[in-house]
Short mmCIF file of C-alpha atoms and ligand atoms in Angstrom, two decimals:
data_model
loop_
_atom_site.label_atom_id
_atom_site.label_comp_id
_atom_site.label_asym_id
_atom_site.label_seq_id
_atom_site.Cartn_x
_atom_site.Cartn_y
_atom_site.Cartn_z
CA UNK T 13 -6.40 36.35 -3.42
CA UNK T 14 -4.23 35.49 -6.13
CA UNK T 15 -1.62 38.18 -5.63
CA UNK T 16 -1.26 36.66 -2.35
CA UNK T 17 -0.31 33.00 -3.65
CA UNK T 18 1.85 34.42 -6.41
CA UNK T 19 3.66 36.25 -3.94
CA UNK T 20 3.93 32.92 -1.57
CA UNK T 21 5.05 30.85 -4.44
CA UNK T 22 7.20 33.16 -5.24
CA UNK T 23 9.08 34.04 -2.36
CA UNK T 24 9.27 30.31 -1.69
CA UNK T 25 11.21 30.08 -4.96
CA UNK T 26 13.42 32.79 -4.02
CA UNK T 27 14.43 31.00 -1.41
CA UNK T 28 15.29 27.78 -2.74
CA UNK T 29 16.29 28.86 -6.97
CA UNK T 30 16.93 32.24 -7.04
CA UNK T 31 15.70 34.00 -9.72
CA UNK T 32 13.59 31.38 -11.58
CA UNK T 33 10.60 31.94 -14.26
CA UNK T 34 8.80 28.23 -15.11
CA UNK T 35 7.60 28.63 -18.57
CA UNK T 36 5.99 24.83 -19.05
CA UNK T 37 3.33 23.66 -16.82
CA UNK T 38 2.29 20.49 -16.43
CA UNK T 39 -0.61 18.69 -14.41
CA UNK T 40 -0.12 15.29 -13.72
CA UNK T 41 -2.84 12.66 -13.68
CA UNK T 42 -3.73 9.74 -11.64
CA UNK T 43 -0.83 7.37 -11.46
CA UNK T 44 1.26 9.65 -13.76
CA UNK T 45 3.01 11.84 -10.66
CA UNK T 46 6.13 10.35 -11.33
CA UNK T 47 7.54 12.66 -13.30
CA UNK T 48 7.38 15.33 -10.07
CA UNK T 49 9.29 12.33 -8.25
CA UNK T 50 11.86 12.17 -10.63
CA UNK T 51 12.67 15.89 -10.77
CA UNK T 52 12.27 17.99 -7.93
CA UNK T 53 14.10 20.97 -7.19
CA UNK T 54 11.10 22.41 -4.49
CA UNK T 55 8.00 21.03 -3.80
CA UNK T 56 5.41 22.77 -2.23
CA UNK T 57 2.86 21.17 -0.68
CA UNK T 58 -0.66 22.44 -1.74
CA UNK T 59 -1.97 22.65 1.65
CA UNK T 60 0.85 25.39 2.31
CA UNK T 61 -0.87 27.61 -0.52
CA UNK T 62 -2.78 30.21 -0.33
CA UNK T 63 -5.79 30.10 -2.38
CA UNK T 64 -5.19 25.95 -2.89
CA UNK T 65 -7.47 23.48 -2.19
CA UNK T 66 -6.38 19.70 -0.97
CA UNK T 67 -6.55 16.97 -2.72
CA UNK T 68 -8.01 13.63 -1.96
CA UNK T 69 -7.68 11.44 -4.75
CA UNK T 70 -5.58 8.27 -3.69
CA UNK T 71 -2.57 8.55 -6.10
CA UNK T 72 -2.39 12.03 -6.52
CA UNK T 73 0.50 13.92 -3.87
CA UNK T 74 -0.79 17.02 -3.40
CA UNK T 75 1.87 19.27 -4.78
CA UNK T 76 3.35 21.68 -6.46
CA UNK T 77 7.17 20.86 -7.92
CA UNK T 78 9.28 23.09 -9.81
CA UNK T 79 12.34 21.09 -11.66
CA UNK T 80 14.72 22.14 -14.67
CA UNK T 81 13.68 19.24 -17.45
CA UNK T 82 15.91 19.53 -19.93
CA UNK T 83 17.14 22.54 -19.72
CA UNK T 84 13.89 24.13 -19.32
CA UNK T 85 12.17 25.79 -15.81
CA UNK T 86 8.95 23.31 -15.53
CA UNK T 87 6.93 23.57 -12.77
CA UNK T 88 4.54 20.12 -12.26
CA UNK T 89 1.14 19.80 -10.30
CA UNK T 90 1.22 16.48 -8.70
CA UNK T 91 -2.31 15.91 -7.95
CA UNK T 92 -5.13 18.03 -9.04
CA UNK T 93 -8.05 19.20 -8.07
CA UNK T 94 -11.69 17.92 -9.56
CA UNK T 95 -15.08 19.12 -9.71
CA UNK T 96 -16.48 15.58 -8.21
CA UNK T 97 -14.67 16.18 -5.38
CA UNK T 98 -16.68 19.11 -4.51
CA UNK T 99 -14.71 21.74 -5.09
CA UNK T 100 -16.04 24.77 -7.08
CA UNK T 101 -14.51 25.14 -11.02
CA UNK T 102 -13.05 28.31 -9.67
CA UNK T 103 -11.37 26.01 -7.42
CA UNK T 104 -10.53 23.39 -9.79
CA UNK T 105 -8.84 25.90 -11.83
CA UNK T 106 -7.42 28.12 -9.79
CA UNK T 107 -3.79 26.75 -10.13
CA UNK T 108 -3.97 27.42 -14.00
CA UNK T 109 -4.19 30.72 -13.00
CA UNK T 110 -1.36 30.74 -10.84
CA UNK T 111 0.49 28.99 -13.59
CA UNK T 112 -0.35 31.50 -15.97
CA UNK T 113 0.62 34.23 -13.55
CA UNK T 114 3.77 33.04 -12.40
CA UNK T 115 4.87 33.25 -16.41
CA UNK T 116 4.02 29.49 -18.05
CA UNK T 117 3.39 29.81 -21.73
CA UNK T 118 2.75 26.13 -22.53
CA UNK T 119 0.57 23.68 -20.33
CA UNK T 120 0.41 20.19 -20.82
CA UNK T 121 -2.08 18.66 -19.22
CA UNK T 122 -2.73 14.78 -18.66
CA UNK T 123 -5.01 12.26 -17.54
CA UNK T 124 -6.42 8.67 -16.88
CA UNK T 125 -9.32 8.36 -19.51
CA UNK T 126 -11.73 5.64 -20.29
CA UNK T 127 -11.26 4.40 -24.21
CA UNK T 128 -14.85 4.84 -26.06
CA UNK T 129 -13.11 4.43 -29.29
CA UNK T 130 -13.36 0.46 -29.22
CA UNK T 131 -9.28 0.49 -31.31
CA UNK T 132 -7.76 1.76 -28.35
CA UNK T 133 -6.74 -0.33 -25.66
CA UNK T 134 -5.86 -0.69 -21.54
CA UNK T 135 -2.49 1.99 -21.21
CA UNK T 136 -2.34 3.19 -25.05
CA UNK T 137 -1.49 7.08 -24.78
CA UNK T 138 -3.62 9.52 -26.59
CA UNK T 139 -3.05 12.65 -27.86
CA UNK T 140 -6.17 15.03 -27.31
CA UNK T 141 -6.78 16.94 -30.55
CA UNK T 142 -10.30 18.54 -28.96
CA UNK T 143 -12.71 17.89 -26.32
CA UNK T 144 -16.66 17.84 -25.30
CA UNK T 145 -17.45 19.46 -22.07
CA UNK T 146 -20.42 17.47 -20.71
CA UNK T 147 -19.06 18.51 -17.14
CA UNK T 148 -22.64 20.65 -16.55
CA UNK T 149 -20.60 23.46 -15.88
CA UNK T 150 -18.01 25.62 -17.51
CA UNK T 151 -14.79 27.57 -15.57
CA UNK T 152 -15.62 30.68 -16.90
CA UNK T 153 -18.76 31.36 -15.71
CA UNK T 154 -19.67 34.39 -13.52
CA UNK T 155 -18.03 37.67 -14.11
CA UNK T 156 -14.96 37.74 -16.78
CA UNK T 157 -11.67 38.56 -15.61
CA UNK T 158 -10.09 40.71 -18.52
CA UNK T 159 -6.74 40.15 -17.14
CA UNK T 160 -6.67 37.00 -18.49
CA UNK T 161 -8.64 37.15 -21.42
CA UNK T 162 -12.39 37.97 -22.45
CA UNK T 163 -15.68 37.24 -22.13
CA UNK T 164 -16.49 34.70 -25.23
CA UNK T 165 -13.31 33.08 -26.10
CA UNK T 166 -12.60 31.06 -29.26
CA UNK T 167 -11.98 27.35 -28.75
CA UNK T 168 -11.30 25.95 -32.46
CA UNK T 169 -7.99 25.71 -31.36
CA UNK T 170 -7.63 24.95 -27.55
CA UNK T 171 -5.52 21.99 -28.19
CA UNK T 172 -2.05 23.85 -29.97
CA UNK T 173 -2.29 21.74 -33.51
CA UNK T 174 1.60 22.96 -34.06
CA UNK T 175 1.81 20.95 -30.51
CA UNK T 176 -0.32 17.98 -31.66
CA UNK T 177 1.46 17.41 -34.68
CA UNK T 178 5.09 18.32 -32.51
CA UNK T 179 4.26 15.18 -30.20
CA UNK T 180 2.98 13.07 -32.55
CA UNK T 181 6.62 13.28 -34.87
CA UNK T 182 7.95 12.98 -31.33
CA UNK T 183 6.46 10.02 -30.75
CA UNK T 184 6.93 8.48 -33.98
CA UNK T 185 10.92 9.05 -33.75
CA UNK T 186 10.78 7.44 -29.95
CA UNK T 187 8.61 4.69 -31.60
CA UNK T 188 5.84 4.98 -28.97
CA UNK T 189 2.25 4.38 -30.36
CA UNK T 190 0.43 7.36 -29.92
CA UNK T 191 -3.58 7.16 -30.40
CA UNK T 192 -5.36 10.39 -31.22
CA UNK T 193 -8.67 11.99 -30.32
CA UNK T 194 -11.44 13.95 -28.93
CA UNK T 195 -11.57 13.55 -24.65
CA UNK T 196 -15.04 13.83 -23.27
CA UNK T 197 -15.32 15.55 -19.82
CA UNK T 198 -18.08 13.70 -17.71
CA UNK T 199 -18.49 15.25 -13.84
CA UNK T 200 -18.05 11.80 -12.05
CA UNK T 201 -17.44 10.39 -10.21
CA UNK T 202 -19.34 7.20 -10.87
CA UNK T 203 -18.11 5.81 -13.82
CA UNK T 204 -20.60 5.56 -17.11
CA UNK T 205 -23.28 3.54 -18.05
CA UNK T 206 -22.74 1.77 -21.02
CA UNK T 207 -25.83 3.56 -22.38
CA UNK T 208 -23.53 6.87 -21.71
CA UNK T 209 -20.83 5.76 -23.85
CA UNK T 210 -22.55 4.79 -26.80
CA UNK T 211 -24.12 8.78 -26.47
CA UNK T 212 -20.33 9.61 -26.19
CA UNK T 213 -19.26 7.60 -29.05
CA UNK T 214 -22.30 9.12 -31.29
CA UNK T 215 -21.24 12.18 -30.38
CA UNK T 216 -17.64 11.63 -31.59
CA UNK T 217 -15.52 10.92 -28.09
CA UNK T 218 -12.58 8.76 -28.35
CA UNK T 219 -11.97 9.05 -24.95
CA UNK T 220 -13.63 9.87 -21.56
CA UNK T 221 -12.65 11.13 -18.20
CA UNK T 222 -13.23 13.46 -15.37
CA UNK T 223 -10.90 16.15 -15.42
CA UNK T 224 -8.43 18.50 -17.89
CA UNK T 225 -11.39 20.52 -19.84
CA UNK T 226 -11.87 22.77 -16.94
CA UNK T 227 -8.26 23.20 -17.26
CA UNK T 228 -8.04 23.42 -21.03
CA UNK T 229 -10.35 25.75 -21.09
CA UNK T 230 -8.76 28.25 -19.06
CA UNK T 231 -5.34 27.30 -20.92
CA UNK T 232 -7.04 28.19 -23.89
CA UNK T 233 -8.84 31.45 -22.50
CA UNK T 234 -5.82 32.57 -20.89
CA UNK T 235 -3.94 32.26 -24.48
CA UNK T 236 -1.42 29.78 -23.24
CA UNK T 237 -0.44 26.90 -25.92
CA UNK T 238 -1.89 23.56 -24.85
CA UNK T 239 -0.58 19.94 -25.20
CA UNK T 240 -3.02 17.20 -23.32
CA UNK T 241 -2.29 13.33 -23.11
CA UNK T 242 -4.36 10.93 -22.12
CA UNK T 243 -3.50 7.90 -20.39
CA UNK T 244 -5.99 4.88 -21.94
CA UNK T 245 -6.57 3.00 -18.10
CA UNK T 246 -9.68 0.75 -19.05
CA UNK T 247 -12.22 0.14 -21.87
CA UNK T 248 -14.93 2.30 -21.20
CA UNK T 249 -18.76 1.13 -19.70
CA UNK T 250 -19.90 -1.48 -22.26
CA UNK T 251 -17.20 -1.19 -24.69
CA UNK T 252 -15.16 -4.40 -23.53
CA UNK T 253 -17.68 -6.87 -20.83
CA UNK T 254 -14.71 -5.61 -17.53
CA UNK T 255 -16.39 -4.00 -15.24
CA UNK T 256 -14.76 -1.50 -14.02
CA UNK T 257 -11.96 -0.12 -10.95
CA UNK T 258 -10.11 2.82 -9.80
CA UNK T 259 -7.57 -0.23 -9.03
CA UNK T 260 -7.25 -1.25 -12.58
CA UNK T 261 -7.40 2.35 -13.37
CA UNK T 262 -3.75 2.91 -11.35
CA UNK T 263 -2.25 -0.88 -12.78
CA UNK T 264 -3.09 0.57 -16.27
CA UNK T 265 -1.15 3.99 -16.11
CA UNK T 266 1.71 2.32 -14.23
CA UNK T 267 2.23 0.27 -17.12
CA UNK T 268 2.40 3.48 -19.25
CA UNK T 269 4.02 5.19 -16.80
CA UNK T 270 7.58 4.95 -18.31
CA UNK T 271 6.41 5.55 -21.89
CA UNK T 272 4.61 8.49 -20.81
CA UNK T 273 7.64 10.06 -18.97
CA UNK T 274 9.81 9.47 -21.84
CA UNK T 275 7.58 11.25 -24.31
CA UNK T 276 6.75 13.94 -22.00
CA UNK T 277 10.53 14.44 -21.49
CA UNK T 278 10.87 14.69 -25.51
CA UNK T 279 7.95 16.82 -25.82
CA UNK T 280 9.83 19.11 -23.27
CA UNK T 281 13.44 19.21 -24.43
CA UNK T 282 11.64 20.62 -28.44
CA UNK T 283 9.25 23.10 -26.86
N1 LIG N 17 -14.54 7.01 -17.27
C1 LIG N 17 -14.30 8.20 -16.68
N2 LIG N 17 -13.14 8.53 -16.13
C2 LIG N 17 -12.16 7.62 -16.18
C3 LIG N 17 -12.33 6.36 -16.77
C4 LIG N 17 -13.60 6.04 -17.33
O1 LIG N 17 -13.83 4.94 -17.88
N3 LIG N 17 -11.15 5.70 -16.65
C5 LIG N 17 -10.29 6.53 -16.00
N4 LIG N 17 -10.89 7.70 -15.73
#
């Protein structure tokens, strides 16, 4: 199956840039597909690809954009797939694959997260330094594919700490206030109870959400180096008396929207 969407992608790109190898993936969260808006030298739309599911998240596109960012071949997920959709984790993670295949070396993934860590507040960015999977389910299971790495991978460090510390000094110099921490992956998709977030604060989460460690781990399995950002949309279940929205969820990351682009634009030029 996969040779078949390699060789669709890449025959699309032959068409439209020539000889073109993206080495920097990145998957865009909810209310962060601006970026793929912004730069787009061929979009293609995931219910073209073989092997793709659809997505079905209101605010996330559906596609798959390839852009030169400065000066370096990116190619952008706008919209993602998740497990509370429905979809399998072979689904979920199937374009990491792809990614991988098609020749990225660095992923950087995003996301809208909760904030359990009670310092952090509605659109702070956070850079992920490790996560919890609490998803009930892990990518890799069922029969290893050596091709992309083996059967017990090492995750003490999934999250690139030469990448952490890169965007944090990036950051600093661009004088955006970066937050950093440990994202816990919940299945969704109802929110938490606030009985659920004190567990996840206990249990060391700063943040919480419903996507990207399905994706990090593969990153990480697949040995490619791995940057994720969080975008800080709400105080989590209990932690601040809100209740909470998928509306206030999208206000919140369009107010970081800008701030994110710019430091994701940074991050790219140093990589
Ligand atoms: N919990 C889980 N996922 C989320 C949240 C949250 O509070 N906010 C945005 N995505």
């Amino acid at each position: 199956m996969i040779t078949s969407t390699i060789e669709f992608i890449n025959s699309k790109i032959k068409e439209t840039l020539g000889e073109y190898i993206p080495e920097i993936g990145i998957i865009l969260g909810s209310g962060l597909g601006e970026l793929a808006d912004e730069y787009c030298d061929l979009a293609i739309p995931y219910s073209e690809i073989p092997g793709f599911e659809t997505s079905t998240v209101s605010g996330h596109k559906g596609r798959l954009v390839f852009a030169k960012i400065n000066g370096k071949n990116v190619v952008m997920m706008q919209g993602r797939f998740h497990y509370y959709e429905g979809h399998s984790m072979q689904k979920v993670v199937y374009p990491v694959k792809v990614m991988k295949k098609l020749g990225v070396k660095t992923l950087i993934v995003t996301n809208a997260a909760g904030g359990v860590n009670p310092a952090f507040n509605p659109s702070d960015l956070m850079i992920i330094t490790d996560h919890i999977n609490l998803m009930g389910a892990n990518p890799l299971m069922g029969e290893n594919d050596d091709s992309f790495g083996e059967r017990f991978p090492d995750m003490t460090e999934a999250y690139t700490p030469e990448l952490v510390e890169l965007t944090k000094k990036i950051a600093s110099k661009l004088s955006i206030d970066l937050q950093e921490g440990v994202y816990l992956g919940m299945s969704g998709p109802s929110y938490e109870t606030p009985a659920e977030i004190r567990m996840a604060r206990a249990i060391g989460a700063d943040a919480v959400g419903m996507s990207t460690v399905p994706e990090a781990i593969v990153a990480s399995w697949t040995k490619m180096k791995l940057i994720g950002i969080s975008c800080i949309c709400n105080s989590a279940a209990g932690v601040s008396s809100a209740v909470l929205s998928h509306e206030d969820v999208i206000h919140a990351a369009n107010i970081a929207k800008d701030r994110f682009k710019i430091l994701v634009k940074e991050i790219i030029r140093n990589l």
